[in-house]
mmCIF file of C-alpha atoms in Angstrom:
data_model
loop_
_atom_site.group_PDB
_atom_site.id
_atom_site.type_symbol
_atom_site.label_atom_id
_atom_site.label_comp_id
_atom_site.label_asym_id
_atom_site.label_seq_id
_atom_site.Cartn_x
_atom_site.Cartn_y
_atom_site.Cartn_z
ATOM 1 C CA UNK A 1 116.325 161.512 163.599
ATOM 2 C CA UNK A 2 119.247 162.557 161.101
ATOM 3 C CA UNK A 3 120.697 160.578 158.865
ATOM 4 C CA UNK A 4 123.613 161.223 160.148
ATOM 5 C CA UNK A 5 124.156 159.744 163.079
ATOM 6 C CA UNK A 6 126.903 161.455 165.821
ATOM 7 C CA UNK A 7 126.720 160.335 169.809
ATOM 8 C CA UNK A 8 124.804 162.940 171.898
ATOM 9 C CA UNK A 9 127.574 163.762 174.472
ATOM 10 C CA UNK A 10 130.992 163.628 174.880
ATOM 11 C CA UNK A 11 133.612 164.461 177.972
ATOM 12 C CA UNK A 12 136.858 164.617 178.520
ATOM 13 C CA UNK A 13 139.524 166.012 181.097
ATOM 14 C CA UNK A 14 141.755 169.012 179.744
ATOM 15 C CA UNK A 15 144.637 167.953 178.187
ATOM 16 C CA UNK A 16 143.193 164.480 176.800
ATOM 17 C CA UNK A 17 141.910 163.488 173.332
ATOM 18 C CA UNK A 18 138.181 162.874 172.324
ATOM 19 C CA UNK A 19 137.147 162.089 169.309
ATOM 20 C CA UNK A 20 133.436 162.571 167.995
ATOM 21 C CA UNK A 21 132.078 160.122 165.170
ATOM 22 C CA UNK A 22 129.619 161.168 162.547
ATOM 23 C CA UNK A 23 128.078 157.654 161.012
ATOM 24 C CA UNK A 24 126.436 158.041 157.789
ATOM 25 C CA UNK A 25 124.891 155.517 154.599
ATOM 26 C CA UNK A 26 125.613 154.469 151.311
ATOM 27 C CA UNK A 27 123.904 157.696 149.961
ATOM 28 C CA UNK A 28 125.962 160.215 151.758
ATOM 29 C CA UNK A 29 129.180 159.575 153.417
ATOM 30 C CA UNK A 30 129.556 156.016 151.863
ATOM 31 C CA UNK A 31 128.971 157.649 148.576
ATOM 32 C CA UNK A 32 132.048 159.966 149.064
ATOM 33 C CA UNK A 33 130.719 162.803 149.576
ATOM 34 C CA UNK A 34 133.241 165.106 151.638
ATOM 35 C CA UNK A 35 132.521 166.039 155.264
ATOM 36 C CA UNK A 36 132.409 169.524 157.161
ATOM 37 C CA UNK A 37 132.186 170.057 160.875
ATOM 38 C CA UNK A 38 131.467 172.977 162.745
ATOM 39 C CA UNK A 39 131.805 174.575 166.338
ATOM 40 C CA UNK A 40 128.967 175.976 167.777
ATOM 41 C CA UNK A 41 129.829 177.945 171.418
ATOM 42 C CA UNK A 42 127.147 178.771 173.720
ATOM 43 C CA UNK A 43 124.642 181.246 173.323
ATOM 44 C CA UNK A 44 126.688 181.698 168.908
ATOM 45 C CA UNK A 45 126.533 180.986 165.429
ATOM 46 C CA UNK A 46 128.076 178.214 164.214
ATOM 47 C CA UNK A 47 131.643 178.256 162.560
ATOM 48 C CA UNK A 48 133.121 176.210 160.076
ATOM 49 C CA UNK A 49 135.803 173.898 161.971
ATOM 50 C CA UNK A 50 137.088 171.588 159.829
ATOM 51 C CA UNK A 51 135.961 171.238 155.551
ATOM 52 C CA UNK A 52 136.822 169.005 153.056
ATOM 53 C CA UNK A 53 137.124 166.004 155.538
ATOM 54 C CA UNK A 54 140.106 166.915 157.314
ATOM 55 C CA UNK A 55 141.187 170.297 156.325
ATOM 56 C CA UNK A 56 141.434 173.357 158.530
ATOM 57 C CA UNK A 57 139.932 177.000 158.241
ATOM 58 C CA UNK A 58 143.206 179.522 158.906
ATOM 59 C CA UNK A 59 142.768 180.565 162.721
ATOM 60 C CA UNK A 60 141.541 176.917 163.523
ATOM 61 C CA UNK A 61 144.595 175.037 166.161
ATOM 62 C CA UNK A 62 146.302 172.086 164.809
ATOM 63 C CA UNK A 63 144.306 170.632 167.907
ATOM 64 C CA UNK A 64 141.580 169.989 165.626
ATOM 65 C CA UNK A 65 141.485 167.187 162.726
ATOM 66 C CA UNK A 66 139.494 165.240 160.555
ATOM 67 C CA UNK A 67 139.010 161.949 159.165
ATOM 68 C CA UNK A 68 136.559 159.758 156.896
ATOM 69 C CA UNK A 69 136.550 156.176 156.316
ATOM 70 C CA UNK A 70 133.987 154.442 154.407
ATOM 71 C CA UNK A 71 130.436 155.137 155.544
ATOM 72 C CA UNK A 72 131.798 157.381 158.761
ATOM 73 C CA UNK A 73 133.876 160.299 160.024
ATOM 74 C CA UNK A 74 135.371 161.246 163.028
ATOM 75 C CA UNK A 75 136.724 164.827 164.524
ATOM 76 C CA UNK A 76 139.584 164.232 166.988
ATOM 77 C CA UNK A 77 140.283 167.081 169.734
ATOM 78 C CA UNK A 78 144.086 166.433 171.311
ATOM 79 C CA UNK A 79 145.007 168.529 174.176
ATOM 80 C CA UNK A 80 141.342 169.342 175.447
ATOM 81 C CA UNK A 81 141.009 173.076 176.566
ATOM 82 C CA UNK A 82 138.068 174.514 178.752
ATOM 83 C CA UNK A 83 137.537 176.722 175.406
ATOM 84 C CA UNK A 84 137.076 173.805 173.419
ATOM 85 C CA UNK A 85 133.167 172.713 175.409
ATOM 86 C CA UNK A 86 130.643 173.335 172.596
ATOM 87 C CA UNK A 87 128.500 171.600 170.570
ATOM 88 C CA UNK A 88 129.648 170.101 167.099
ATOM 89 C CA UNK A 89 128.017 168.974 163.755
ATOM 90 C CA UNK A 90 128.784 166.711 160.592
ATOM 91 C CA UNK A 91 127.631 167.981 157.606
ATOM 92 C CA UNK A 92 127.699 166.466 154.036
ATOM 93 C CA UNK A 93 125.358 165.419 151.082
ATOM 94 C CA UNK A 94 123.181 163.109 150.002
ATOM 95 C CA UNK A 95 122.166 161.754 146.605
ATOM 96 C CA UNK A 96 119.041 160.316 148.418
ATOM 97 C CA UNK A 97 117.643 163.450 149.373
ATOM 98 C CA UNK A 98 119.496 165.397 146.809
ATOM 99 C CA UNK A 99 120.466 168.346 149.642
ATOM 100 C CA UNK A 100 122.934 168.863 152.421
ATOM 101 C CA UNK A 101 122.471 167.717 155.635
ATOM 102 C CA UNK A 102 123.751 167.736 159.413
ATOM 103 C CA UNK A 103 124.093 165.484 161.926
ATOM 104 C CA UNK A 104 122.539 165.786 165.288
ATOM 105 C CA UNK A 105 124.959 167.007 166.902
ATOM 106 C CA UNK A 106 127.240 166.363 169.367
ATOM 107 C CA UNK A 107 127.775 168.549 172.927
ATOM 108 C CA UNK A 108 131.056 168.130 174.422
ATOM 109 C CA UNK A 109 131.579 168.656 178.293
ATOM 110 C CA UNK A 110 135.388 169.139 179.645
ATOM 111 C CA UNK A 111 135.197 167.978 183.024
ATOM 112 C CA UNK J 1 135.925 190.674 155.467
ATOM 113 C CA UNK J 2 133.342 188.520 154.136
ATOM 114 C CA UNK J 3 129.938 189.270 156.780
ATOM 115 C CA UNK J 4 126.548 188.629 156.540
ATOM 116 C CA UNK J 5 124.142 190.613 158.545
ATOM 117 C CA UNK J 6 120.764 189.064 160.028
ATOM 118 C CA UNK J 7 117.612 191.323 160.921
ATOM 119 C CA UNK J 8 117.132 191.451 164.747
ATOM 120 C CA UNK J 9 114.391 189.641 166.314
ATOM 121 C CA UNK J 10 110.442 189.410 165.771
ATOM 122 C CA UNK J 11 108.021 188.273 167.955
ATOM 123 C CA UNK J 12 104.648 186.950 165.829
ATOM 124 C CA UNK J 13 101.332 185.742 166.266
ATOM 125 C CA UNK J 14 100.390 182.630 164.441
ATOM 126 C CA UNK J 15 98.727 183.017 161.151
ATOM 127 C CA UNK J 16 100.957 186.156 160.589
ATOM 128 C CA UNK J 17 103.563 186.422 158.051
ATOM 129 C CA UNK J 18 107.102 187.315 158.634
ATOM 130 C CA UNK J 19 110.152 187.715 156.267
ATOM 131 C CA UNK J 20 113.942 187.758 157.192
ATOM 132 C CA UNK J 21 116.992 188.906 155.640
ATOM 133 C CA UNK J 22 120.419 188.284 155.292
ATOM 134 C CA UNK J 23 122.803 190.858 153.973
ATOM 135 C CA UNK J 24 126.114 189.945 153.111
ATOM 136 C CA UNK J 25 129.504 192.371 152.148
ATOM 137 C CA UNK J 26 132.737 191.371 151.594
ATOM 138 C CA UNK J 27 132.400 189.542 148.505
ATOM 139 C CA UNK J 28 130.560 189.246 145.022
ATOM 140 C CA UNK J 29 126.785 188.519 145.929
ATOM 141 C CA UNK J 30 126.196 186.459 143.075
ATOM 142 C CA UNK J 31 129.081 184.118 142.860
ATOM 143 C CA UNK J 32 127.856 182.023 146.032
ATOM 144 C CA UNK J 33 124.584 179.849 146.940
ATOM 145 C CA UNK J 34 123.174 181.517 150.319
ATOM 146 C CA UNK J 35 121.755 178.614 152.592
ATOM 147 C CA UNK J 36 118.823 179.069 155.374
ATOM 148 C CA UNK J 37 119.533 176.669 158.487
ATOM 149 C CA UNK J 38 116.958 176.113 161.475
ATOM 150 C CA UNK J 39 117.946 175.848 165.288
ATOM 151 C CA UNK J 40 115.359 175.155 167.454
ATOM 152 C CA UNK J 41 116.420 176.521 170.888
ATOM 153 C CA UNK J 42 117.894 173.553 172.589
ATOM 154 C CA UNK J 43 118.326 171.510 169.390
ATOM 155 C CA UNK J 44 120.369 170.699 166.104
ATOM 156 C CA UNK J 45 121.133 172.504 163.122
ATOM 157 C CA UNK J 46 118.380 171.593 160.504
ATOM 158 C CA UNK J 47 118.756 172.412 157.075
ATOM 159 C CA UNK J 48 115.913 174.136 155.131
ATOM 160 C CA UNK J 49 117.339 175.221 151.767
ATOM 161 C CA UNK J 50 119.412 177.568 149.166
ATOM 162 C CA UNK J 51 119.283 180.158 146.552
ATOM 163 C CA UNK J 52 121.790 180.821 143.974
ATOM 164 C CA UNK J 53 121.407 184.583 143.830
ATOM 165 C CA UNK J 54 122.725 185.006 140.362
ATOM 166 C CA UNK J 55 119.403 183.755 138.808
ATOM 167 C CA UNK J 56 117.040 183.093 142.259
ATOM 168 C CA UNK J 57 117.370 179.319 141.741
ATOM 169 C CA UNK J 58 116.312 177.520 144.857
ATOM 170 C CA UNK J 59 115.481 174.301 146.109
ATOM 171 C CA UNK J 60 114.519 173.561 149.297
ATOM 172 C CA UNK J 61 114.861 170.119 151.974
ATOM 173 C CA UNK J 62 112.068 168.216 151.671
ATOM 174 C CA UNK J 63 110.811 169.463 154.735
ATOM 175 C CA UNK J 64 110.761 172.756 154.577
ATOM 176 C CA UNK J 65 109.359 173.156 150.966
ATOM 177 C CA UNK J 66 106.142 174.689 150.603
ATOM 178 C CA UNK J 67 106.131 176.373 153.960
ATOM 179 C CA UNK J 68 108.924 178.759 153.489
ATOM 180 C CA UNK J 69 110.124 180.479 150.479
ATOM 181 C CA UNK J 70 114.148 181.694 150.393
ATOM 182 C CA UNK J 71 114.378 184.604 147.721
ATOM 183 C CA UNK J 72 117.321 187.381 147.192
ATOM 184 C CA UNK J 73 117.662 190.918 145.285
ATOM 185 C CA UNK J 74 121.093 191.031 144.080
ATOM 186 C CA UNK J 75 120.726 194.660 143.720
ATOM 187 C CA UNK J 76 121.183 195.147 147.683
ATOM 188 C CA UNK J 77 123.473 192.044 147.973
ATOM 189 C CA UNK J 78 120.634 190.610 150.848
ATOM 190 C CA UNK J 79 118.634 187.268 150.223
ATOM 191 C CA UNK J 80 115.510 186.808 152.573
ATOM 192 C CA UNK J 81 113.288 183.671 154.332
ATOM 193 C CA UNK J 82 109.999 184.524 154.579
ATOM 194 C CA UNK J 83 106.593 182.981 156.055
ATOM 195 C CA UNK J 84 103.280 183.406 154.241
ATOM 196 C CA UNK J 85 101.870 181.833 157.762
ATOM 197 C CA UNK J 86 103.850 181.245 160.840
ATOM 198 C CA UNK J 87 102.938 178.134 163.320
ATOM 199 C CA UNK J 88 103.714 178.171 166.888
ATOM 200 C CA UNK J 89 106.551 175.391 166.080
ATOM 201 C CA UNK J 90 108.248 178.542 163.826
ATOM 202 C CA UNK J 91 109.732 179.594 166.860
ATOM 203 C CA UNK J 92 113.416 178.878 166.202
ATOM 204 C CA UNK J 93 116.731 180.655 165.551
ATOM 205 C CA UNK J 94 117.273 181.127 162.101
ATOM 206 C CA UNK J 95 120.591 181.335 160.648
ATOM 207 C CA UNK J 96 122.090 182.408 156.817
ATOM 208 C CA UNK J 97 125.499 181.242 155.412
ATOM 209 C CA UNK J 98 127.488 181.100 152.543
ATOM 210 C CA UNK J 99 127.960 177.832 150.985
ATOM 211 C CA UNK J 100 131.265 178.151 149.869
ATOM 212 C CA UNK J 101 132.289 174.884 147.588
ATOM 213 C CA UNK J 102 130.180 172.529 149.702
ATOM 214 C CA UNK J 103 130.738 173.253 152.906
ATOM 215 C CA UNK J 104 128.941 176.718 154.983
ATOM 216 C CA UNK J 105 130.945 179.974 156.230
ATOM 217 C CA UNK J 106 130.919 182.445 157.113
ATOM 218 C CA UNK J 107 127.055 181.801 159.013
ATOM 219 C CA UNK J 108 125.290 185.084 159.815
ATOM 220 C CA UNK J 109 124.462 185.577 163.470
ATOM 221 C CA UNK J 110 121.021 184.271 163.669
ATOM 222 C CA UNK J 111 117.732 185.194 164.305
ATOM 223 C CA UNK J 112 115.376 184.455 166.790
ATOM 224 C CA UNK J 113 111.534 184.188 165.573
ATOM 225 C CA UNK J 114 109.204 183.708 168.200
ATOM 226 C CA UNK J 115 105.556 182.568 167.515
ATOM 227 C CA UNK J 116 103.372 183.333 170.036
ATOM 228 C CA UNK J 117 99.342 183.755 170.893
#
């Protein structure tokens, strides 16, 4: 189990918002360490999606955004797109375990 | 364009050893930490360790060390995961990435290793 704790599934109708939460400790998000989240399509690589909490990559929409508050962070999708069904991951550091690490991840369905 | 390049895929017997690499172009080889990430098919990214190829520092996660070693040769600009002995739960996708600041991109395009009797 990670230490970093996201919901397994998401879903959401095109054109609505979802949001996808990334839970952490003391020793990692708590601790202020920043979060990263990436986009991993079907059957690819992962790509960076949002770093530095709640920064975008250049090519990334303004669909995408970031947030962290305390011991969690959340990615928000607005205007849901077919395009956007993938699988998504936290990432950040902890002090504990003195390396990075992901959360489980987190496959969202548009319906 | 900053790329890194993955060897294609092996197919293994356990007990046999097995080393892959990661080329990268597009930037200064030394000036960024190259991380190794696991994917076991159906499952989440995992994260196994680094190496700073300007000096072959590494450390590993905790879970990983002592099974796999991450080295580089910053003469070909390629840094490599290798297996001394490959189990049967070594099958897995394997990618490389930079880690750029603290976060990971670009991410090569993976690997497949499958262990097999």
């Amino acid at each position: 189990q990670s230490v970093l704790t996201q919901p397994p599934s998401v879903s959401g109708a095109p054109g609505q918002r979802v949001t996808i939460s990334c839970t952490g400790t003391s020793s990692n998000i708590g601790a202020t360490y920043d979060v990263h989240w990436y986009q991993q399509l079907p059957g690819t690589a992962p790509k960076l999606l949002i770093y530095g909490n709640n920064n975008r990559p250049s090519g990334v929409p303004d669909r995408f955004s970031g947030s962290r508050s305390g011991t969690s962070a959340s990615l928000a999708i607005t205007g849901l797109q077919a395009e956007d069904e993938a699988d998504y991951y936290c990432q950040s550091y902890d002090n504990s375990l003195s390396g990075w690490l992901f959360g489980g991840g987190t496959k969202l369905t548009v319906l | 364009e900053v790329q890194l390049e993955q060897s294609g895929a092996e197919v293994k017997k356990p007990g046999e050893s097995l080393r892959l690499s990661c080329k990268v172009s597009g930037y200064t080889f030394i000036n960024s930490w190259i991380i190794w990430v696991r994917q076991v098919p159906g499952r989440g990214l995992e994260y196994m360790g680094r190496i700073d190829p300007s000096d072959s520092y590494t450390n590993y996660s905790p879970a990983f060390r002592g099974h796999v070693t991450i080295s580089s040769d910053k003469s070909i600009s390629t840094a490599y995961l290798e297996w001394r002995s490959l189990k049967a739960s070594d099958t897995a996708i394997y990618y490389c990435a930079r880690e750029d600041m603290n976060y990971f991109d670009p991410w090569g395009q993976g690997t497949l290793v499958t262990v097999s009797s």
